[in-house]
Amino acid sequence: MLAATPAEAPAPAAPATDSPAADADADAPGADADVPSADAPTDAAPAEVAVVEEPPKAPTPPPPAVPTSTPLDVSVEDVNDSSLTITWKPPEIIGDSGLDGYAVEYCKDGTSDWVAAQEELTPANRCCITKLTAGDLLLVRVVAVNAGGRSEPGTLAQPVPIREVVDRPRIRMPRALRSRCVKQVGEQINLVVPFLGKPAPVVSWLKDGQPLDTKRVNIRNSDKDSILFIRTGQREDSGVYEMTVKVDSFEDKASLTLQIVELPGPPSSVKLVDVWGFNAALEWTPPKDNGNTEITGYTIQKADRKTGEWFTVLENYHRLTATISDLIMGNSYCFRVFVQNRVGMSESSAVTKEVATIQKTGIVYKPPEYQEHNFSEAPRFTTPLSDRAATVGYTTKLLCSVRGCPKPKIEWLKNQMIIGDDPKFRQISNQGICSLEIRKPCSFDGGVYTCRAKNAEGEAAVSCKLEVKQIIVPESDKHKGK
């Protein structure tokens, strides 16, 4: 055994120098020295197939930052002797870089020394600039800032004087001028519009967005009102007049609509469409000139050719066609049409060229034909019989009413037996009222009475119960009678 020990000792040492994998296999229990060498090529084989990976692509660079567009509608909200408040709207185009805020700057009019109103950007759309000097005339601009830099500035339309505005300008439009103001041609126009404002506002007028024609329209301004004066109104003076009062950067606007109207012209044409019997049909077209206002109606007149006198047959008529009736046989007529608007009736008219002649002969009256109505109706009781109580020896009567066409035949029954011509009973039927009179009934006359009505359309019946009671005489009365 001692000789075998040295011989076996080098055997595990040799594989140890080859690779660390052999040591791992040798240390495994029950493993042979040859197993690691046989497995080694198997483990190394996959390492020969190398997967070629593509190099990573460079990331796409972000788009360059771009400034926003100009802030919009920079305007003055308030001003006093030491501060100025302005407002604005966000830029129309902001872009991918977003918006970090706004920078508000101001400088005195005539200089270029812009001063930042605030040290930091403001995210709001409003800024109050404080610690200003009264009497200065300032220019203000607003710049939008983002990662792309500063935008083009949005500026006030004109410099703002730093002073106290005691009373902002305000127009007090009279109630009568808030709706359409209507005047007639040739009428003098004198419209007074009061206003407020301190210091005294600057007043300006426009007509339909254009400056006034000073040859036709005169404006007289005072500290409290403005007067629009037109000596002789003409239709071309119609339009929308806009008044503006302004104190520094504050202003108020109001508008009034002036409409100059006159009499309309005659209808464009009128013609006689048809003549029949004692009637004539007319048709006309609206006038070319309505007098600058809506047409309210038409007046139609007729004249006999013999007398030539005109008579009004229709007034305030709204249609463009009319039928004139009740004309006299043998006469010939002319017709004319006037136009009406809110000013009055047109001075001239349109006259028919044709003459409507009402013929004397050839008129044959044809009476209208009416379809005969069928009035046939089955009998129907409109008032039924009612139960009654009678006294022996006292005549009583049963009543009911019936309708039907042709006139129904009436029968009376007692206990389902036809009464017939029994002299004790009197049967009467008049204008639909049916009655049965029972003369001096006795206790045997009680029972169920039925009235039956028949005609060609059908039959109907009603019934009632009659009770005949005996008079009970007290015993004391009987002895008195004896």
Short mmCIF file of C-alpha atoms in Angstrom, two decimals:
data_model
loop_
_atom_site.label_atom_id
_atom_site.label_comp_id
_atom_site.label_asym_id
_atom_site.label_seq_id
_atom_site.Cartn_x
_atom_site.Cartn_y
_atom_site.Cartn_z
CA MET A 1 0.00 0.00 0.00
CA LEU A 2 2.85 2.42 0.68
CA ALA A 3 4.12 1.92 -2.90
CA ALA A 4 0.72 2.55 -4.40
CA THR A 5 0.26 5.87 -2.62
CA PRO A 6 3.07 7.75 -4.43
CA ALA A 7 1.93 6.37 -7.79
CA GLU A 8 -1.64 7.57 -7.31
CA ALA A 9 -0.72 10.96 -5.96
CA PRO A 10 0.45 12.49 -9.28
CA ALA A 11 -2.69 11.35 -11.10
CA PRO A 12 -5.03 13.99 -9.59
CA ALA A 13 -2.29 16.65 -9.84
CA ALA A 14 -1.93 16.47 -13.63
CA PRO A 15 -5.53 17.36 -14.45
CA ALA A 16 -5.34 20.21 -11.95
CA THR A 17 -2.83 22.02 -14.15
CA ASP A 18 -4.94 21.64 -17.30
CA SER A 19 -8.13 23.60 -16.41
CA PRO A 20 -10.24 24.50 -13.45
CA ALA A 21 -13.13 22.55 -14.98
CA ALA A 22 -11.18 19.32 -14.50
CA ASP A 23 -10.84 20.03 -10.78
CA ALA A 24 -14.55 20.50 -10.52
CA ASP A 25 -15.19 17.15 -12.22
CA ALA A 26 -12.55 15.39 -10.11
CA ASP A 27 -14.08 16.55 -6.91
CA ALA A 28 -17.50 15.18 -7.88
CA PRO A 29 -18.17 11.83 -6.08
CA GLY A 30 -17.80 8.69 -8.28
CA ALA A 31 -16.27 10.61 -11.19
CA ASP A 32 -13.38 9.07 -13.28
CA ALA A 33 -10.29 10.89 -14.39
CA ASP A 34 -11.17 10.29 -18.08
CA VAL A 35 -14.67 11.87 -17.89
CA PRO A 36 -13.54 15.50 -17.76
CA SER A 37 -11.43 15.17 -20.89
CA ALA A 38 -14.26 13.51 -22.80
CA ASP A 39 -16.78 16.21 -21.80
CA ALA A 40 -14.50 19.14 -22.44
CA PRO A 41 -14.99 19.20 -26.22
CA THR A 42 -18.76 19.03 -25.73
CA ASP A 43 -18.78 22.16 -23.53
CA ALA A 44 -16.49 24.06 -25.86
CA ALA A 45 -18.49 23.35 -29.06
CA PRO A 46 -21.23 26.01 -28.53
CA ALA A 47 -18.59 28.70 -27.95
CA GLU A 48 -17.45 28.32 -31.59
CA VAL A 49 -20.91 29.56 -32.93
CA ALA A 50 -20.72 33.30 -32.17
CA VAL A 51 -23.90 35.50 -32.49
CA VAL A 52 -23.13 38.72 -34.36
CA GLU A 53 -25.04 41.61 -32.76
CA GLU A 54 -25.68 44.89 -34.62
CA PRO A 55 -24.19 47.94 -32.99
CA PRO A 56 -26.85 50.17 -31.29
CA LYS A 57 -28.17 53.06 -33.36
CA ALA A 58 -27.49 56.56 -32.24
CA PRO A 59 -30.62 58.24 -30.68
CA THR A 60 -32.50 60.78 -32.82
CA PRO A 61 -31.62 64.26 -31.64
CA PRO A 62 -34.63 66.31 -30.35
CA PRO A 63 -35.91 69.11 -32.58
CA PRO A 64 -34.38 72.48 -31.89
CA ALA A 65 -36.30 74.68 -29.46
CA VAL A 66 -38.34 77.42 -31.11
CA PRO A 67 -39.75 80.56 -29.45
CA THR A 68 -43.52 81.09 -29.31
CA SER A 69 -45.46 83.58 -31.38
CA THR A 70 -46.28 87.09 -30.16
CA PRO A 71 -48.65 87.54 -27.15
CA LEU A 72 -52.00 88.90 -28.34
CA ASP A 73 -54.31 91.79 -27.42
CA VAL A 74 -52.15 93.69 -24.95
CA SER A 75 -54.49 96.22 -23.32
CA VAL A 76 -54.83 98.45 -20.26
CA GLU A 77 -57.07 97.22 -17.48
CA ASP A 78 -56.51 99.99 -14.94
CA VAL A 79 -54.29 103.00 -14.37
CA ASN A 80 -53.80 105.53 -11.57
CA ASP A 81 -51.13 107.99 -10.51
CA SER A 82 -48.66 105.27 -9.31
CA SER A 83 -49.52 101.97 -11.05
CA LEU A 84 -50.56 100.48 -14.35
CA THR A 85 -52.36 97.13 -14.84
CA ILE A 86 -52.28 95.44 -18.23
CA THR A 87 -53.73 92.21 -19.60
CA TRP A 88 -53.03 90.08 -22.67
CA LYS A 89 -53.93 86.79 -24.33
CA PRO A 90 -51.59 83.78 -24.82
CA PRO A 91 -49.69 83.40 -28.11
CA GLU A 92 -51.51 81.70 -30.92
CA ILE A 93 -48.58 79.28 -31.51
CA ILE A 94 -46.67 77.88 -28.50
CA GLY A 95 -44.91 74.82 -30.02
CA ASP A 96 -43.29 71.73 -28.46
CA SER A 97 -41.02 73.74 -26.20
CA GLY A 98 -43.97 74.92 -24.13
CA LEU A 99 -44.19 78.24 -22.31
CA ASP A 100 -42.14 79.17 -19.26
CA GLY A 101 -43.82 82.51 -18.59
CA TYR A 102 -44.04 86.15 -19.63
CA ALA A 103 -41.69 89.06 -19.21
CA VAL A 104 -43.30 92.51 -18.89
CA GLU A 105 -41.16 95.54 -19.70
CA TYR A 106 -41.80 99.27 -19.92
CA CYS A 107 -40.00 102.46 -20.86
CA LYS A 108 -40.74 106.14 -21.15
CA ASP A 109 -42.04 107.39 -24.48
CA GLY A 110 -39.18 108.67 -26.63
CA THR A 111 -36.52 106.46 -25.01
CA SER A 112 -35.37 102.87 -25.53
CA ASP A 113 -34.44 102.05 -21.92
CA TRP A 114 -36.69 99.06 -21.27
CA VAL A 115 -37.13 98.15 -17.61
CA ALA A 116 -38.40 94.76 -16.39
CA ALA A 117 -41.60 95.14 -14.37
CA GLN A 118 -40.82 91.97 -12.37
CA GLU A 119 -37.60 90.11 -11.63
CA GLU A 120 -39.10 86.69 -12.44
CA LEU A 121 -41.33 85.48 -15.24
CA THR A 122 -45.07 85.58 -14.56
CA PRO A 123 -47.29 82.68 -15.64
CA ALA A 124 -50.46 84.81 -15.54
CA ASN A 125 -51.99 86.88 -18.33
CA ARG A 126 -52.15 89.98 -16.16
CA CYS A 127 -49.51 92.20 -14.56
CA CYS A 128 -49.62 95.24 -12.29
CA ILE A 129 -46.66 97.60 -12.67
CA THR A 130 -46.17 99.62 -9.48
CA LYS A 131 -44.00 102.46 -8.18
CA LEU A 132 -44.53 104.61 -11.26
CA THR A 133 -44.18 108.38 -11.45
CA ALA A 134 -47.29 110.44 -12.10
CA GLY A 135 -47.19 112.35 -15.37
CA ASP A 136 -44.94 109.84 -17.21
CA LEU A 137 -45.95 108.57 -20.64
CA LEU A 138 -45.08 104.86 -20.79
CA LEU A 139 -44.78 102.25 -23.48
CA VAL A 140 -45.37 98.64 -22.37
CA ARG A 141 -44.51 95.36 -24.07
CA VAL A 142 -45.03 91.68 -23.20
CA VAL A 143 -42.62 88.89 -24.28
CA ALA A 144 -43.31 85.14 -24.06
CA VAL A 145 -40.27 83.09 -22.91
CA ASN A 146 -39.52 79.36 -23.32
CA ALA A 147 -36.51 77.12 -23.98
CA GLY A 148 -36.26 78.54 -27.50
CA GLY A 149 -35.78 82.06 -26.18
CA ARG A 150 -37.87 85.24 -26.26
CA SER A 151 -40.78 85.75 -28.65
CA GLU A 152 -41.56 88.87 -30.62
CA PRO A 153 -43.01 91.44 -28.18
CA GLY A 154 -46.68 92.36 -28.01
CA THR A 155 -47.03 96.08 -27.30
CA LEU A 156 -49.73 98.56 -26.40
CA ALA A 157 -51.16 100.46 -29.33
CA GLN A 158 -50.13 103.81 -27.85
CA PRO A 159 -48.33 105.23 -24.80
CA VAL A 160 -50.24 105.36 -21.50
CA PRO A 161 -50.12 108.49 -19.32
CA ILE A 162 -49.69 107.67 -15.66
CA ARG A 163 -52.41 109.66 -13.91
CA GLU A 164 -55.56 109.13 -11.93
CA VAL A 165 -58.68 108.50 -14.02
CA VAL A 166 -61.44 109.84 -11.78
CA ASP A 167 -64.38 108.52 -13.82
CA ARG A 168 -64.09 106.01 -16.63
CA PRO A 169 -65.90 106.93 -19.85
CA ARG A 170 -69.38 105.47 -20.25
CA ILE A 171 -72.10 106.19 -22.80
CA ARG A 172 -75.67 106.44 -21.49
CA MET A 173 -77.68 105.66 -24.61
CA PRO A 174 -81.31 106.91 -24.28
CA ARG A 175 -83.96 104.19 -24.32
CA ALA A 176 -85.57 105.64 -27.46
CA LEU A 177 -82.29 105.24 -29.39
CA ARG A 178 -81.52 101.68 -28.30
CA SER A 179 -83.88 100.35 -30.95
CA ARG A 180 -84.14 101.53 -34.55
CA CYS A 181 -84.68 105.29 -34.90
CA VAL A 182 -87.04 106.00 -37.81
CA LYS A 183 -87.37 109.47 -39.37
CA GLN A 184 -89.01 110.71 -42.57
CA VAL A 185 -87.26 112.26 -45.55
CA GLY A 186 -86.92 116.04 -45.09
CA GLU A 187 -87.30 115.83 -41.32
CA GLN A 188 -84.72 117.50 -39.08
CA ILE A 189 -82.69 115.01 -37.03
CA ASN A 190 -81.31 116.02 -33.65
CA LEU A 191 -80.09 113.07 -31.51
CA VAL A 192 -78.61 113.79 -28.07
CA VAL A 193 -76.46 111.06 -26.47
CA PRO A 194 -75.22 111.78 -22.91
CA PHE A 195 -72.02 110.26 -21.50
CA LEU A 196 -69.85 110.20 -18.38
CA GLY A 197 -66.10 110.51 -17.93
CA LYS A 198 -63.49 112.55 -16.13
CA PRO A 199 -61.27 114.08 -17.38
CA ALA A 200 -63.46 115.09 -20.32
CA PRO A 201 -63.55 112.20 -22.83
CA VAL A 202 -62.63 112.51 -26.49
CA VAL A 203 -65.72 111.81 -28.61
CA SER A 204 -65.64 110.36 -32.13
CA TRP A 205 -68.32 109.10 -34.55
CA LEU A 206 -68.36 106.61 -37.43
CA LYS A 207 -71.08 105.70 -39.91
CA ASP A 208 -71.07 102.08 -41.11
CA GLY A 209 -67.41 101.90 -40.02
CA GLN A 210 -66.38 104.95 -42.05
CA PRO A 211 -65.78 108.62 -41.04
CA LEU A 212 -68.83 110.89 -41.17
CA ASP A 213 -69.57 113.14 -44.13
CA THR A 214 -69.24 116.52 -42.42
CA LYS A 215 -71.16 118.18 -45.24
CA ARG A 216 -74.31 116.30 -44.22
CA VAL A 217 -73.82 115.41 -40.55
CA ASN A 218 -72.80 117.85 -37.82
CA ILE A 219 -71.47 116.69 -34.44
CA ARG A 220 -71.63 119.03 -31.44
CA ASN A 221 -69.81 117.84 -28.30
CA SER A 222 -69.89 119.10 -24.74
CA ASP A 223 -68.53 117.77 -21.46
CA LYS A 224 -71.71 115.75 -20.86
CA ASP A 225 -73.25 114.85 -24.19
CA SER A 226 -72.80 114.62 -27.94
CA ILE A 227 -75.39 115.80 -30.48
CA LEU A 228 -75.76 114.27 -33.95
CA PHE A 229 -77.52 116.87 -36.14
CA ILE A 230 -78.78 116.55 -39.72
CA ARG A 231 -80.67 119.57 -41.03
CA THR A 232 -82.67 117.72 -43.72
CA GLY A 233 -82.73 113.95 -43.53
CA GLN A 234 -82.27 111.97 -46.75
CA ARG A 235 -82.38 108.24 -47.38
CA GLU A 236 -78.62 108.07 -47.84
CA ASP A 237 -78.30 109.19 -44.21
CA SER A 238 -79.66 105.80 -43.10
CA GLY A 239 -77.13 103.49 -41.47
CA VAL A 240 -75.44 102.43 -38.22
CA TYR A 241 -73.75 105.28 -36.35
CA GLU A 242 -71.10 104.27 -33.81
CA MET A 243 -70.08 106.64 -31.02
CA THR A 244 -66.82 106.26 -29.07
CA VAL A 245 -65.81 108.12 -25.89
CA LYS A 246 -62.21 107.79 -24.76
CA VAL A 247 -60.19 108.85 -21.74
CA ASP A 248 -56.52 107.94 -22.18
CA SER A 249 -56.54 104.17 -22.82
CA PHE A 250 -60.11 103.64 -21.56
CA GLU A 251 -63.01 103.81 -23.98
CA ASP A 252 -66.68 102.95 -24.38
CA LYS A 253 -68.63 102.39 -27.58
CA ALA A 254 -72.31 102.42 -28.48
CA SER A 255 -74.19 102.33 -31.75
CA LEU A 256 -77.58 103.51 -32.99
CA THR A 257 -79.44 102.65 -36.17
CA LEU A 258 -80.98 105.52 -38.15
CA GLN A 259 -83.58 104.77 -40.82
CA ILE A 260 -84.87 107.53 -43.12
CA VAL A 261 -88.17 106.55 -44.80
CA GLU A 262 -90.58 108.07 -47.32
CA LEU A 263 -93.71 107.21 -49.30
CA PRO A 264 -93.42 104.11 -51.51
CA GLY A 265 -93.70 103.99 -55.27
CA PRO A 266 -96.60 102.40 -57.20
CA PRO A 267 -96.79 98.68 -58.01
CA SER A 268 -94.54 97.64 -60.86
CA SER A 269 -97.50 96.31 -62.85
CA VAL A 270 -101.17 95.35 -62.47
CA LYS A 271 -103.31 93.30 -64.83
CA LEU A 272 -106.83 91.97 -65.16
CA VAL A 273 -106.58 88.18 -64.98
CA ASP A 274 -110.19 87.03 -65.45
CA VAL A 275 -113.80 88.23 -65.53
CA TRP A 276 -116.78 85.97 -64.75
CA GLY A 277 -120.29 86.67 -63.59
CA PHE A 278 -120.19 89.77 -61.42
CA ASN A 279 -116.52 89.27 -60.46
CA ALA A 280 -113.11 90.35 -61.69
CA ALA A 281 -109.69 88.91 -60.70
CA LEU A 282 -106.64 91.19 -60.41
CA GLU A 283 -102.93 90.50 -60.01
CA TRP A 284 -100.03 92.92 -59.39
CA THR A 285 -96.34 92.98 -58.48
CA PRO A 286 -94.64 94.76 -55.53
CA PRO A 287 -93.18 98.25 -56.09
CA LYS A 288 -89.57 98.77 -57.06
CA ASP A 289 -89.25 101.46 -54.37
CA ASN A 290 -90.67 100.54 -50.95
CA GLY A 291 -89.71 103.88 -49.37
CA ASN A 292 -86.85 102.28 -47.38
CA THR A 293 -89.31 100.45 -45.10
CA GLU A 294 -91.55 97.41 -45.24
CA ILE A 295 -94.83 97.40 -47.21
CA THR A 296 -97.84 97.31 -44.87
CA GLY A 297 -100.62 96.76 -47.44
CA TYR A 298 -102.34 97.73 -50.68
CA THR A 299 -105.46 99.76 -51.52
CA ILE A 300 -107.57 98.68 -54.52
CA GLN A 301 -110.06 101.03 -56.19
CA LYS A 302 -112.56 100.62 -59.02
CA ALA A 303 -114.14 103.12 -61.44
CA ASP A 304 -117.12 102.79 -63.78
CA ARG A 305 -116.25 103.90 -67.29
CA LYS A 306 -119.49 105.90 -67.48
CA THR A 307 -118.85 108.11 -64.44
CA GLY A 308 -115.07 107.85 -64.04
CA GLU A 309 -115.37 108.15 -60.24
CA TRP A 310 -113.04 106.01 -58.14
CA PHE A 311 -114.27 104.02 -55.13
CA THR A 312 -112.17 102.02 -52.66
CA VAL A 313 -113.12 98.34 -52.59
CA LEU A 314 -110.18 96.90 -50.55
CA GLU A 315 -107.96 98.65 -48.02
CA ASN A 316 -104.91 97.44 -46.07
CA TYR A 317 -104.89 94.36 -48.27
CA HIS A 318 -101.77 92.18 -47.93
CA ARG A 319 -101.84 89.78 -50.89
CA LEU A 320 -100.75 90.32 -54.49
CA THR A 321 -103.99 88.92 -55.96
CA ALA A 322 -107.58 90.00 -55.31
CA THR A 323 -111.12 89.22 -56.50
CA ILE A 324 -113.48 92.18 -56.85
CA SER A 325 -117.13 91.14 -56.46
CA ASP A 326 -120.62 92.70 -56.63
CA LEU A 327 -119.99 94.43 -59.96
CA ILE A 328 -123.07 95.75 -61.81
CA MET A 329 -124.36 93.98 -64.90
CA GLY A 330 -123.79 95.90 -68.11
CA ASN A 331 -121.08 98.20 -66.70
CA SER A 332 -117.38 98.34 -67.61
CA TYR A 333 -114.75 98.85 -64.91
CA CYS A 334 -111.14 99.93 -64.55
CA PHE A 335 -109.03 99.17 -61.47
CA ARG A 336 -105.98 100.75 -59.84
CA VAL A 337 -103.72 99.74 -56.93
CA PHE A 338 -101.91 101.96 -54.39
CA VAL A 339 -99.07 100.87 -52.07
CA GLN A 340 -98.98 101.57 -48.31
CA ASN A 341 -96.09 101.67 -45.83
CA ARG A 342 -95.64 103.19 -42.37
CA VAL A 343 -95.40 106.69 -43.87
CA GLY A 344 -98.63 106.48 -45.85
CA MET A 345 -100.06 105.62 -49.26
CA SER A 346 -98.12 106.06 -52.48
CA GLU A 347 -98.84 109.23 -54.42
CA SER A 348 -99.31 107.39 -57.73
CA SER A 349 -100.93 104.07 -58.61
CA ALA A 350 -100.81 101.33 -61.22
CA VAL A 351 -103.93 101.15 -63.46
CA THR A 352 -105.16 98.14 -65.43
CA LYS A 353 -104.90 98.45 -69.20
CA GLU A 354 -107.79 96.04 -69.77
CA VAL A 355 -111.45 96.83 -69.03
CA ALA A 356 -113.70 94.42 -67.14
CA THR A 357 -117.12 94.33 -68.83
CA ILE A 358 -119.99 92.61 -67.01
CA GLN A 359 -122.21 90.96 -69.65
CA LYS A 360 -126.00 91.23 -69.50
CA THR A 361 -126.80 87.92 -71.12
CA GLY A 362 -125.51 84.40 -70.87
CA ILE A 363 -125.94 84.23 -67.13
CA VAL A 364 -127.73 81.02 -66.16
CA TYR A 365 -128.12 80.21 -62.53
CA LYS A 366 -127.45 76.60 -61.74
CA PRO A 367 -128.69 75.66 -58.28
CA PRO A 368 -126.22 73.54 -56.37
CA GLU A 369 -126.88 69.87 -56.15
CA TYR A 370 -127.04 68.46 -52.67
CA GLN A 371 -126.85 64.78 -51.88
CA GLU A 372 -129.93 63.58 -50.07
CA HIS A 373 -129.22 62.70 -46.48
CA ASN A 374 -130.47 59.43 -45.05
CA PHE A 375 -132.27 60.20 -41.82
CA SER A 376 -133.25 56.58 -41.11
CA GLU A 377 -132.69 55.62 -37.50
CA ALA A 378 -133.70 52.67 -35.34
CA PRO A 379 -135.94 53.47 -32.36
CA ARG A 380 -134.13 54.71 -29.28
CA PHE A 381 -135.68 55.72 -25.97
CA THR A 382 -134.36 59.06 -24.83
CA THR A 383 -136.34 58.97 -21.53
CA PRO A 384 -136.98 55.54 -19.96
CA LEU A 385 -139.91 54.46 -17.79
CA SER A 386 -139.59 54.86 -14.03
CA ASP A 387 -140.92 52.56 -11.34
CA ARG A 388 -144.08 53.98 -9.77
CA ALA A 389 -146.39 53.38 -6.83
CA ALA A 390 -150.14 54.13 -7.23
CA THR A 391 -153.13 54.08 -4.89
CA VAL A 392 -156.20 52.01 -5.49
CA GLY A 393 -158.91 54.07 -7.17
CA TYR A 394 -156.61 56.92 -8.23
CA THR A 395 -155.77 57.23 -11.92
CA THR A 396 -152.04 57.06 -12.70
CA LYS A 397 -149.91 57.59 -15.81
CA LEU A 398 -146.64 56.06 -17.15
CA LEU A 399 -144.46 58.29 -19.37
CA CYS A 400 -141.40 57.81 -21.67
CA SER A 401 -139.98 59.35 -24.85
CA VAL A 402 -138.61 57.73 -28.01
CA ARG A 403 -137.03 58.81 -31.28
CA GLY A 404 -136.62 57.04 -34.62
CA CYS A 405 -137.10 57.41 -38.40
CA PRO A 406 -139.46 56.39 -39.85
CA LYS A 407 -141.86 57.04 -36.97
CA PRO A 408 -141.92 53.91 -34.81
CA LYS A 409 -145.06 51.98 -33.88
CA ILE A 410 -145.70 51.98 -30.12
CA GLU A 411 -147.03 48.97 -28.17
CA TRP A 412 -147.69 48.65 -24.42
CA LEU A 413 -147.41 45.35 -22.59
CA LYS A 414 -148.35 44.25 -19.08
CA ASN A 415 -146.39 41.31 -17.76
CA GLN A 416 -145.25 40.59 -21.36
CA MET A 417 -148.86 40.57 -22.61
CA ILE A 418 -150.04 43.14 -25.15
CA ILE A 419 -152.61 45.45 -23.63
CA GLY A 420 -154.34 46.18 -26.92
CA ASP A 421 -157.65 48.13 -26.82
CA ASP A 422 -158.54 47.50 -23.19
CA PRO A 423 -160.77 50.48 -22.20
CA LYS A 424 -159.15 50.57 -18.75
CA PHE A 425 -155.96 51.81 -20.40
CA ARG A 426 -155.53 54.92 -22.51
CA GLN A 427 -152.48 54.93 -24.87
CA ILE A 428 -151.21 58.24 -26.29
CA SER A 429 -148.15 58.85 -28.56
CA ASN A 430 -147.44 62.43 -29.69
CA GLN A 431 -144.15 63.91 -31.01
CA GLY A 432 -142.21 61.02 -29.53
CA ILE A 433 -143.84 61.30 -26.06
CA CYS A 434 -145.53 58.01 -25.12
CA SER A 435 -147.94 57.75 -22.19
CA LEU A 436 -150.11 54.99 -20.70
CA GLU A 437 -152.98 56.14 -18.46
CA ILE A 438 -154.41 53.55 -16.04
CA ARG A 439 -157.86 54.56 -14.93
CA LYS A 440 -158.77 53.90 -11.29
CA PRO A 441 -156.37 50.97 -10.86
CA CYS A 442 -157.03 48.16 -8.45
CA SER A 443 -154.56 45.90 -6.73
CA PHE A 444 -154.70 43.51 -9.69
CA ASP A 445 -153.37 46.20 -12.04
CA GLY A 446 -149.87 46.13 -10.49
CA GLY A 447 -147.04 44.43 -12.38
CA VAL A 448 -144.32 45.07 -14.95
CA TYR A 449 -145.29 47.42 -17.81
CA THR A 450 -143.26 47.59 -21.02
CA CYS A 451 -143.29 50.14 -23.85
CA ARG A 452 -142.03 48.73 -27.16
CA ALA A 453 -141.19 50.79 -30.27
CA LYS A 454 -140.72 49.25 -33.75
CA ASN A 455 -139.86 50.51 -37.22
CA ALA A 456 -138.09 49.20 -40.34
CA GLU A 457 -134.66 49.89 -38.80
CA GLY A 458 -135.21 47.92 -35.58
CA GLU A 459 -136.96 47.98 -32.23
CA ALA A 460 -136.36 49.03 -28.62
CA ALA A 461 -138.17 48.56 -25.33
CA VAL A 462 -138.17 49.96 -21.79
CA SER A 463 -139.92 48.58 -18.68
CA CYS A 464 -140.95 49.67 -15.20
CA LYS A 465 -142.70 48.19 -12.18
CA LEU A 466 -146.08 49.53 -10.98
CA GLU A 467 -147.19 48.85 -7.45
CA VAL A 468 -150.85 49.55 -6.53
CA LYS A 469 -151.34 50.07 -2.82
CA GLN A 470 -154.60 49.64 -0.82
CA ILE A 471 -155.69 52.48 1.49
CA ILE A 472 -155.67 51.26 5.09
CA VAL A 473 -158.43 52.86 7.18
CA PRO A 474 -157.78 52.92 10.96
CA GLU A 475 -160.27 51.04 13.21
CA SER A 476 -161.24 54.23 15.01
CA ASP A 477 -162.33 55.81 11.72
CA LYS A 478 -164.42 52.76 10.91
CA HIS A 479 -166.42 53.09 14.19
CA LYS A 480 -166.91 56.78 13.60
CA GLY A 481 -168.37 56.03 10.21
CA LYS A 482 -170.87 53.66 11.75
#
